[in-house]
Amino acid sequence: MAHWVKFVIAVLSAGLGLWALMVLPGWWGVASFIAVFFAGGTVAHVVFKRMATPEQIREDLQARLLND
């Protein structure tokens, strides 16, 4: 479940960032998109670390290692 929560938080933050990019004019939209996207990724990471079991964390790290 921790993987799904991480995914949902990241997707929602990307959607909120895209909304801000369209609504706010000029560089304010770009800056808010970057800030919201970064904040969402950070929150997703923290929530995943708190929810995940050690096996899920190990699996996530192994998947990242094999993808590089």
GROMACS .gro file of C-alpha atoms in nm:
model
   68
    1MET     CA    1   0.000   0.000   0.000
    2ALA     CA    2   0.291   0.234   0.067
    3HIS     CA    3   0.387   0.226  -0.301
    4TRP     CA    4   0.037   0.331  -0.405
    5VAL     CA    5   0.026   0.616  -0.153
    6LYS     CA    6   0.364   0.738  -0.279
    7PHE     CA    7   0.235   0.726  -0.638
    8VAL     CA    8  -0.093   0.904  -0.558
    9ILE     CA    9   0.080   1.185  -0.368
   10ALA     CA   10   0.327   1.239  -0.652
   11VAL     CA   11   0.053   1.244  -0.918
   12LEU     CA   12  -0.166   1.481  -0.717
   13SER     CA   13   0.124   1.719  -0.660
   14ALA     CA   14   0.203   1.712  -1.032
   15GLY     CA   15  -0.160   1.789  -1.111
   16LEU     CA   16  -0.165   2.076  -0.862
   17GLY     CA   17   0.160   2.206  -1.008
   18LEU     CA   18   0.021   2.194  -1.361
   19TRP     CA   19  -0.292   2.374  -1.245
   20ALA     CA   20  -0.076   2.646  -1.087
   21LEU     CA   21   0.129   2.667  -1.406
   22MET     CA   22  -0.185   2.738  -1.608
   23VAL     CA   23  -0.352   2.974  -1.359
   24LEU     CA   24  -0.061   3.189  -1.245
   25PRO     CA   25   0.093   3.423  -1.504
   26GLY     CA   26   0.454   3.418  -1.618
   27TRP     CA   27   0.734   3.306  -1.395
   28TRP     CA   28   0.506   3.279  -1.092
   29GLY     CA   29   0.343   2.978  -1.256
   30VAL     CA   30   0.676   2.816  -1.339
   31ALA     CA   31   0.815   2.878  -0.991
   32SER     CA   32   0.501   2.747  -0.822
   33PHE     CA   33   0.501   2.438  -1.048
   34ILE     CA   34   0.860   2.358  -0.949
   35ALA     CA   35   0.795   2.427  -0.580
   36VAL     CA   36   0.474   2.221  -0.563
   37PHE     CA   37   0.625   1.933  -0.760
   38PHE     CA   38   0.935   1.927  -0.535
   39ALA     CA   39   0.726   1.952  -0.219
   40GLY     CA   40   0.498   1.670  -0.337
   41GLY     CA   41   0.793   1.446  -0.411
   42THR     CA   42   0.943   1.518  -0.071
   43VAL     CA   43   0.615   1.450   0.110
   44ALA     CA   44   0.566   1.128  -0.088
   45HIS     CA   45   0.914   1.013   0.012
   46VAL     CA   46   0.859   1.089   0.381
   47VAL     CA   47   0.518   0.921   0.387
   48PHE     CA   48   0.658   0.615   0.209
   49LYS     CA   49   0.942   0.583   0.461
   50ARG     CA   50   0.696   0.599   0.751
   51MET     CA   51   0.444   0.354   0.603
   52ALA     CA   52   0.668   0.100   0.434
   53THR     CA   53   0.794  -0.217   0.592
   54PRO     CA   54   1.169  -0.290   0.575
   55GLU     CA   55   1.102  -0.540   0.295
   56GLN     CA   56   0.920  -0.277   0.088
   57ILE     CA   57   1.201  -0.027   0.141
   58ARG     CA   58   1.457  -0.287   0.036
   59GLU     CA   59   1.246  -0.374  -0.270
   60ASP     CA   60   1.219  -0.005  -0.365
   61LEU     CA   61   1.593   0.049  -0.333
   62GLN     CA   62   1.666  -0.267  -0.531
   63ALA     CA   63   1.432  -0.154  -0.810
   64ARG     CA   64   1.605   0.185  -0.823
   65LEU     CA   65   1.946   0.019  -0.838
   66LEU     CA   66   1.845  -0.212  -1.123
   67ASN     CA   67   1.685   0.071  -1.323
   68ASP     CA   68   2.010   0.269  -1.344
   0.00000   0.00000   0.00000
